[in-house]
Coordinates of C-alpha atoms in Angstrom, one line a residue:
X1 CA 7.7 11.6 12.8
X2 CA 7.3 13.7 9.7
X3 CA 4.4 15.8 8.9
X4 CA 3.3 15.7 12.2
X5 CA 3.6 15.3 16.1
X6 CA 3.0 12.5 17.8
X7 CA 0.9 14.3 20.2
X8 CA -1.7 15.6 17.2
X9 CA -2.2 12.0 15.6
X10 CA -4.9 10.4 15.6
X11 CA -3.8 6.1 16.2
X12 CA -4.0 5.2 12.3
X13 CA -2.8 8.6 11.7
X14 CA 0.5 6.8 12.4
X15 CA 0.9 5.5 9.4
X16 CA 0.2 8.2 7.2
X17 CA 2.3 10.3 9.1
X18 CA 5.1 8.1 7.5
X19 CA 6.5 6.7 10.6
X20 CA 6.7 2.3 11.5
X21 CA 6.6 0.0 9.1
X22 CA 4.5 2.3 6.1
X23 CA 1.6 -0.2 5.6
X24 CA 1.7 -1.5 9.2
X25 CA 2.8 1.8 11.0
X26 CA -1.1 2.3 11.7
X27 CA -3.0 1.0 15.2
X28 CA -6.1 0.0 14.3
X29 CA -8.4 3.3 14.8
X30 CA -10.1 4.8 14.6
X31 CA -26.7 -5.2 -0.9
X32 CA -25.5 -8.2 -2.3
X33 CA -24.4 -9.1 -5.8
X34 CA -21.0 -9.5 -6.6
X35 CA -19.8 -7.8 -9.7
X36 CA -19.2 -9.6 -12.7
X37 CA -19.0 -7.0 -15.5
X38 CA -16.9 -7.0 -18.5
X39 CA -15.3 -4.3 -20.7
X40 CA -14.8 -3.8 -24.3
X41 CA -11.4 -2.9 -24.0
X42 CA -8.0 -1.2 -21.6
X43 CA -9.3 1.8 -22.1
X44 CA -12.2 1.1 -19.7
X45 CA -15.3 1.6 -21.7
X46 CA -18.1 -0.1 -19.0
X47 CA -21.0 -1.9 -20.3
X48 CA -24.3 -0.3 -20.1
X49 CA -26.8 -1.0 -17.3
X50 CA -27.1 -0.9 -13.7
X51 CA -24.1 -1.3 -12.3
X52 CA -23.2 -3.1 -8.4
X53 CA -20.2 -4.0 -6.5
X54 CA -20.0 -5.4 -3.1
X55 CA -16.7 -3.9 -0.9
X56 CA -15.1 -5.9 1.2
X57 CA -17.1 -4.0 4.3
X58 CA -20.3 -6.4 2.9
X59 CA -21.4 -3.1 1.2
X60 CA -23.1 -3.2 -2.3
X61 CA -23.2 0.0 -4.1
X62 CA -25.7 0.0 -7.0
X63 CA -25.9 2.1 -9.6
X64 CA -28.3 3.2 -13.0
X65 CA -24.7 2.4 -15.0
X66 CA -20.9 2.0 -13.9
X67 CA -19.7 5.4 -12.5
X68 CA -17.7 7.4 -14.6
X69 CA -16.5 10.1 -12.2
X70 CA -14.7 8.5 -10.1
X71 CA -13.1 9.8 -7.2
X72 CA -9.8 7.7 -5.4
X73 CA -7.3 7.7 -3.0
X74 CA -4.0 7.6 -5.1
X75 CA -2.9 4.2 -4.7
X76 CA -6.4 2.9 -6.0
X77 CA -6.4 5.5 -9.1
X78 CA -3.1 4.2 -9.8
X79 CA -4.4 0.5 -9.8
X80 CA -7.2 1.2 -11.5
X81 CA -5.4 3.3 -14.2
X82 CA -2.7 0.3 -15.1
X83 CA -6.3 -1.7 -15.5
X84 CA -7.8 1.1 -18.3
X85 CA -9.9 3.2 -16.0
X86 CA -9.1 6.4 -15.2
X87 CA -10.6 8.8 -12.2
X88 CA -11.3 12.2 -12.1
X89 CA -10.3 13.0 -8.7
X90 CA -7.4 11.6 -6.1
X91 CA -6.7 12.2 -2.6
X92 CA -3.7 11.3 -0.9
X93 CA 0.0 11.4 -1.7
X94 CA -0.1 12.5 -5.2
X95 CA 2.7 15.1 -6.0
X96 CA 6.3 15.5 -4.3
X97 CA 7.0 18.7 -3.0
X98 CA 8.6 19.3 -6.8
X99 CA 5.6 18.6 -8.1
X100 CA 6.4 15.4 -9.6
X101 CA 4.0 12.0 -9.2
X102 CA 4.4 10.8 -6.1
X103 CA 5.4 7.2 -5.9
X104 CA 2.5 6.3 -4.8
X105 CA 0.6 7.3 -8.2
X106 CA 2.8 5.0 -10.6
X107 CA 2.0 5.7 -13.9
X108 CA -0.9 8.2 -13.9
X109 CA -0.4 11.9 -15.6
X110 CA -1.2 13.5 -12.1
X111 CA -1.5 16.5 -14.4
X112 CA -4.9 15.1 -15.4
X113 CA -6.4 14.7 -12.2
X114 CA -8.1 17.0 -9.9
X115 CA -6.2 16.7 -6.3
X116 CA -8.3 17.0 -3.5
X117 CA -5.9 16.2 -0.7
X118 CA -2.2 15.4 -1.2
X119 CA -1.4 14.8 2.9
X120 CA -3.0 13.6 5.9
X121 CA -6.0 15.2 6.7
X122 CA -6.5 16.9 3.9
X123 CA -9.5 16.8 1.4
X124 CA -11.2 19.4 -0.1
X125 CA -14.6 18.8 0.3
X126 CA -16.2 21.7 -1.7
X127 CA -13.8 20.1 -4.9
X128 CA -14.7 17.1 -4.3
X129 CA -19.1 18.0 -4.4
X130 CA -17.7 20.1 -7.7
X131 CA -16.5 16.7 -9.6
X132 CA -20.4 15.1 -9.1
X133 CA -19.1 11.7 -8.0
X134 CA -20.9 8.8 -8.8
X135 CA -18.5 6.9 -6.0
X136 CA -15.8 7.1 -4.0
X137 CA -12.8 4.1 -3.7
X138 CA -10.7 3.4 -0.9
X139 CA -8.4 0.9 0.9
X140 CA -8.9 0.0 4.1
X141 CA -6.5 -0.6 7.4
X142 CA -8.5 -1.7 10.0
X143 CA -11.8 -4.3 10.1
X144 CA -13.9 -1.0 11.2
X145 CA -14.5 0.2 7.9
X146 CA -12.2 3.2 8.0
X147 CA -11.5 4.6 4.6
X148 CA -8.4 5.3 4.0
X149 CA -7.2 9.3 3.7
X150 CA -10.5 10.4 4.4
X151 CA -10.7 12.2 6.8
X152 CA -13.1 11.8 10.4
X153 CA -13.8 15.5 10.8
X154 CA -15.2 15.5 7.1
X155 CA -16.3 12.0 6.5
X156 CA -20.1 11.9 7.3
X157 CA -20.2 14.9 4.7
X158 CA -17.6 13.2 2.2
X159 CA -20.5 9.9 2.2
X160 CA -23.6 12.5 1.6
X161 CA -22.3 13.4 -1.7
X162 CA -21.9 9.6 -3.3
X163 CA -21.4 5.8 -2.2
X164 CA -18.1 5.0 -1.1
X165 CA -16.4 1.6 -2.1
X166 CA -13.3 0.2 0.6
X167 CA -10.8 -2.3 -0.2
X168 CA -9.9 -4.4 2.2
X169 CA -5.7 -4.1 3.0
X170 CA -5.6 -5.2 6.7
X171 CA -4.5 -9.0 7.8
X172 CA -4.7 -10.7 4.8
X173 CA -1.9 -11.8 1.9
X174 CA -1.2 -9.4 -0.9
X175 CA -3.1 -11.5 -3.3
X176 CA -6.3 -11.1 -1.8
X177 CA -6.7 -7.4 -2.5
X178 CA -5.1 -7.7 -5.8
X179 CA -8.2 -10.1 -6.6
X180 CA -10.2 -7.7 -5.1
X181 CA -9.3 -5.0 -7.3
X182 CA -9.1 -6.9 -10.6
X183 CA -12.6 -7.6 -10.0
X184 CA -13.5 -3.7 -9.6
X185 CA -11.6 -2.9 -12.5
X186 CA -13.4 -5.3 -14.1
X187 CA -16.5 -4.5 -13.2
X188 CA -16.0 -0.5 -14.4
X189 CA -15.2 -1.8 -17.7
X190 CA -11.6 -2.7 -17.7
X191 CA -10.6 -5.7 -20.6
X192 CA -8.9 -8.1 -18.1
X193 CA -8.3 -10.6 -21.2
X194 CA -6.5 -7.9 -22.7
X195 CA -2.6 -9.3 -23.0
X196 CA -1.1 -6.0 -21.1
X197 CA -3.2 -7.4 -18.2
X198 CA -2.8 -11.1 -18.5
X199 CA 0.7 -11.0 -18.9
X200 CA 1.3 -8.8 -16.1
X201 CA -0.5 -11.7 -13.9
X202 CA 1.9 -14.5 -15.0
X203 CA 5.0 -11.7 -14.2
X204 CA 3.7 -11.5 -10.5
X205 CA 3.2 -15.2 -10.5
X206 CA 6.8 -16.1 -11.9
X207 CA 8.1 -13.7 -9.7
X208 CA 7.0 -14.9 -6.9
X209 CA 8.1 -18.9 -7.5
X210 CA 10.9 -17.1 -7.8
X211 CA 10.8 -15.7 -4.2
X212 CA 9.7 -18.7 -3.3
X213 CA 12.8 -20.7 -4.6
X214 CA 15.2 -18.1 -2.8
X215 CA 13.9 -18.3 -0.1
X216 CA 14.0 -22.0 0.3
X217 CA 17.8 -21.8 -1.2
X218 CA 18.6 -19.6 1.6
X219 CA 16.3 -19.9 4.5
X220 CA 19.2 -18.5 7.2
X221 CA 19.1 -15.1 5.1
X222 CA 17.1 -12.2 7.7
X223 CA 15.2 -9.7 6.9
X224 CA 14.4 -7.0 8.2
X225 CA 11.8 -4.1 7.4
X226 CA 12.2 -0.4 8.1
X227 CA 11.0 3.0 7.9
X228 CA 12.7 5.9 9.1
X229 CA 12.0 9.5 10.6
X230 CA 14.3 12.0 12.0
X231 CA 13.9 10.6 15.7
X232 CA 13.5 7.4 15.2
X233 CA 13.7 3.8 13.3
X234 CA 10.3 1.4 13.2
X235 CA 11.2 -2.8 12.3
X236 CA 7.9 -3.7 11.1
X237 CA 6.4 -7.1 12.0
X238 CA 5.4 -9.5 9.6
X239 CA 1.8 -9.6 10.4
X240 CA -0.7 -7.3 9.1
X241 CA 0.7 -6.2 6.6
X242 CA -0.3 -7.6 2.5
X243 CA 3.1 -7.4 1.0
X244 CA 5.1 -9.0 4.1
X245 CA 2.3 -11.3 5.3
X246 CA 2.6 -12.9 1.7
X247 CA 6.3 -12.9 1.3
X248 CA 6.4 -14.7 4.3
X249 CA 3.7 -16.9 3.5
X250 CA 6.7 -17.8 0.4
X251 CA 9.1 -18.7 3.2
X252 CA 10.9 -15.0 3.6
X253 CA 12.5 -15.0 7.5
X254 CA 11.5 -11.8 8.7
X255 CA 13.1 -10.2 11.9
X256 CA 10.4 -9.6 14.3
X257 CA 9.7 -6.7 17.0
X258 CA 10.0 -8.1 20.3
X259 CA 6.9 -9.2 21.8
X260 CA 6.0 -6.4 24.2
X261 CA 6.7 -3.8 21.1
X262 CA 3.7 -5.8 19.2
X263 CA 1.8 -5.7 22.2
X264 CA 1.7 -2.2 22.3
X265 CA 1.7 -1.5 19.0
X266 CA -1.3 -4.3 18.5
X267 CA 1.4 -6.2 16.1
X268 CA 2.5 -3.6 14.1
X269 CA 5.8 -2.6 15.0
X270 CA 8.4 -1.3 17.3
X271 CA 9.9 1.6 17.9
X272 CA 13.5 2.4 18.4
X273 CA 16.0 5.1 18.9
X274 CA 19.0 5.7 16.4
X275 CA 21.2 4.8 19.1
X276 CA 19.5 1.3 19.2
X277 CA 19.3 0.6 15.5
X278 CA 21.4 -2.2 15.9
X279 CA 19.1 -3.9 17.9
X280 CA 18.4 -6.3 15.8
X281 CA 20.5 -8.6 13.8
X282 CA 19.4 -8.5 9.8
X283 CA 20.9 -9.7 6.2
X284 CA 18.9 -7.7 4.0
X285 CA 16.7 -4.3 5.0
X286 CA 14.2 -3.7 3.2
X287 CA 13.3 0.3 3.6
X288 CA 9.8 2.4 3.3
X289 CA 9.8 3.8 -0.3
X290 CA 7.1 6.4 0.5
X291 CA 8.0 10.1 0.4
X292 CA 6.8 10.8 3.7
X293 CA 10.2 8.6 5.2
X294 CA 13.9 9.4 5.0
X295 CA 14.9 7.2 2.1
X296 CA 18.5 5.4 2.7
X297 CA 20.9 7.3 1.1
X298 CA 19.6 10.3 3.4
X299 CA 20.3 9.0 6.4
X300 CA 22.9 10.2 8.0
X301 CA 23.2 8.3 11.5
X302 CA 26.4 6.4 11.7
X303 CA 24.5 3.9 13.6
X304 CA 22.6 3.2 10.9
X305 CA 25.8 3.0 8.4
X306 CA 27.7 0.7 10.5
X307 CA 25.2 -1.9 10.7
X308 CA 26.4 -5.3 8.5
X309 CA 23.5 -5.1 5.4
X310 CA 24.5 -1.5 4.9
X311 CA 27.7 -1.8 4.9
X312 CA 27.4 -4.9 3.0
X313 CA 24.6 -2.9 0.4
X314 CA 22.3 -5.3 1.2
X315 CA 19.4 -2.8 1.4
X316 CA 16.3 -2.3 -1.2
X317 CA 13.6 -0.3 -1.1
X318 CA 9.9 -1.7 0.4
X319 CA 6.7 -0.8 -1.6
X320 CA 4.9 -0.1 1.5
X321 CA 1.8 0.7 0.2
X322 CA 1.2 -1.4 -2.9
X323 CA -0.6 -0.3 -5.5
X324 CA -2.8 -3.1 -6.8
X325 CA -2.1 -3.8 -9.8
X326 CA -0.3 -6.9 -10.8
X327 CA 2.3 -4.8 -12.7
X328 CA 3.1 -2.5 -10.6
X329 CA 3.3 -5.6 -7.7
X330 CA 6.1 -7.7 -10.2
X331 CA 8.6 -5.6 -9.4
X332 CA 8.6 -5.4 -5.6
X333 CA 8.6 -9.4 -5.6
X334 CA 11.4 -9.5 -8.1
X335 CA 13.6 -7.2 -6.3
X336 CA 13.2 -9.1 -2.6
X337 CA 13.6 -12.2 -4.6
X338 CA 16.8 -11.2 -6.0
X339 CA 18.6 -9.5 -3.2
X340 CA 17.9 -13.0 -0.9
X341 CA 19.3 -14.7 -3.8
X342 CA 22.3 -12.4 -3.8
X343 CA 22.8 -11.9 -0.1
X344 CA 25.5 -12.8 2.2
X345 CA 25.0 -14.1 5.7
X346 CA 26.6 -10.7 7.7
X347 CA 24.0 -10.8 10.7

């Protein structure tokens, strides 16, 4: 796997270490008001008062007034940012090796934020105490409460320094945490009337009718979901996962791992060598998009070029981490919905 050996990782270190299915690479490791706050406008301008919000761990956090440094893994500052609010520190993927935003950050000026850990395992707590958080936002991958990219040798001192805030991403349908996060966004100020915002809801919403519709038009079309590392290709299942637990909830057929591969994976994938890659049959692949995987044009395999949906350039790229935004979750919908519709039956 890249970035680090199997040996050295911890079990939801799997999926940051870019290998299985991205979101559902990882093995599950390891107050009470809901906020309702407005904004004045996208720019994120919070109302004054105390300020609560209760995480999807049953957590409230309650503030004097609505944090304004902010400190997020990337995925959530890059929600948050398409919503109006910006943080002041990320951790996680953040810059390519280039120094370019990493796709994980959409449309944030990375230049503007104060990195405190772009890989796994890495956070700079002394940076971090520096900034003065008022809170901490995360995603979550498992129902233990583990906050995503922090790390465990550093966490008890990461959750002395402010309140931490998790967002549920583990066995539910992508529209659950994209609720979850309009309503944070909302209640750190955001305008969620604002027409940027609205309009980006009815895009994911035509978008996926229109998933649905190809999907029922061509219900014998398979696909199947990939990530790849230098040893090895991981098919993702469909469960767990928010992006492909909702596509299928629209009526995608998803190729499956065989059942003693979800068995020992706890449902999350299976593993196979290049040499096997044809193991199972598929119309369209859709591939990991995150930097830490081999993207398809960089494989080189000929196992992996001979199989029918490459050959055929039925392949797209997977957002395997959304970020939750409704904009940045159109396109993603849109694409899967248009290579179905576009597809020919070569499995």
């Amino acid at each position: 796997m890249p970035n680090a050996t199997t040996a050295r990782l911890s079990r939801r270190g799997l999926l940051a270490a870019g290998g299985a299915l991205g979101l559902g690479a990882v093995l599950t490791a390891c107050g009470d008001d809901d906020a309702k706050d407005g904004g004045a406008d996208t720019k994120g301008a919070a109302k004054s008062g105390p300020w609560s919000f209760k995480d999807d761990r049953g957590t409230t956090v309650k503030l004097d007034e609505a944090p304004k440094n902010i400190v997020a893994f990337t995925g959530v500052a890059a929600a948050l940012y398409d919503y109006g609010i910006e943080v002041k520190g990320v951790f996680g993927p953040t810059t390519t090796k280039d120094g370019k935003a990493d796709v994980q950050a959409g449309d944030m000026d990375v230049s503007k934020v104060t990195v405190l850990g772009n890989v796994w395992d890495q956070f700079n707590v002394e940076k971090y105490a520096a900034l003065a958080p008022d809170v901490l936002i995360s995603t979550m991958f498992d129902d233990a409460g583990t906050l995503w990219y922090v790390p465990e040798a550093s966490k008890d001192k990461i959750a002395k320094l402010a309140p931490t805030v998790g967002i549920s991403v583990f066995d539910r349908q992508l529209t659950a945490p994209l609720q979850r996060m309009w309503e944070l966004a909302e209640s750190l100020g955001a305008d969620m009337t604002a027409a940027k915002v609205t309009e980006a809801k009815k895009r994911f919403e035509a978008a996926s009718e229109r998933l649905r519709k190809a999907a029922k038009a061509k219900p014998e079309i398979k696909v199947l979901v990939g990530s790849a590392s230098p040893e090895l290709f991981y098919v993702s299942g469909s469960n767990l996962s928010i992006d492909l637990e909702y596509f299928k909830s629209l009526g995608v057929n998803f190729v499956e791992p065989t059942e003693a591969a979800k068995k020992a994976t706890g449902g999350w994938f299976e593993s196979l060598s290049w040499e096997n890659v044809d193991k199972h049959k598929a119309d369209v692949i859709m591939m990991d998009d995150r930097s830490s995987a081999i993207q398809p044009a960089d494989i080189t395999e000929a196992t992996w070029k001979q199989l029918p949906a490459v050959k055929a350039g039925q392949v797209i790229a997977r957002s395997t981490e959304p970020i939750l935004s409704y904009d940045k979750c159109v396109a993603p919908v849109e694409a899967l919905a248009e290579a179905i519709e576009k597809a020919r039956k070569v499995s």
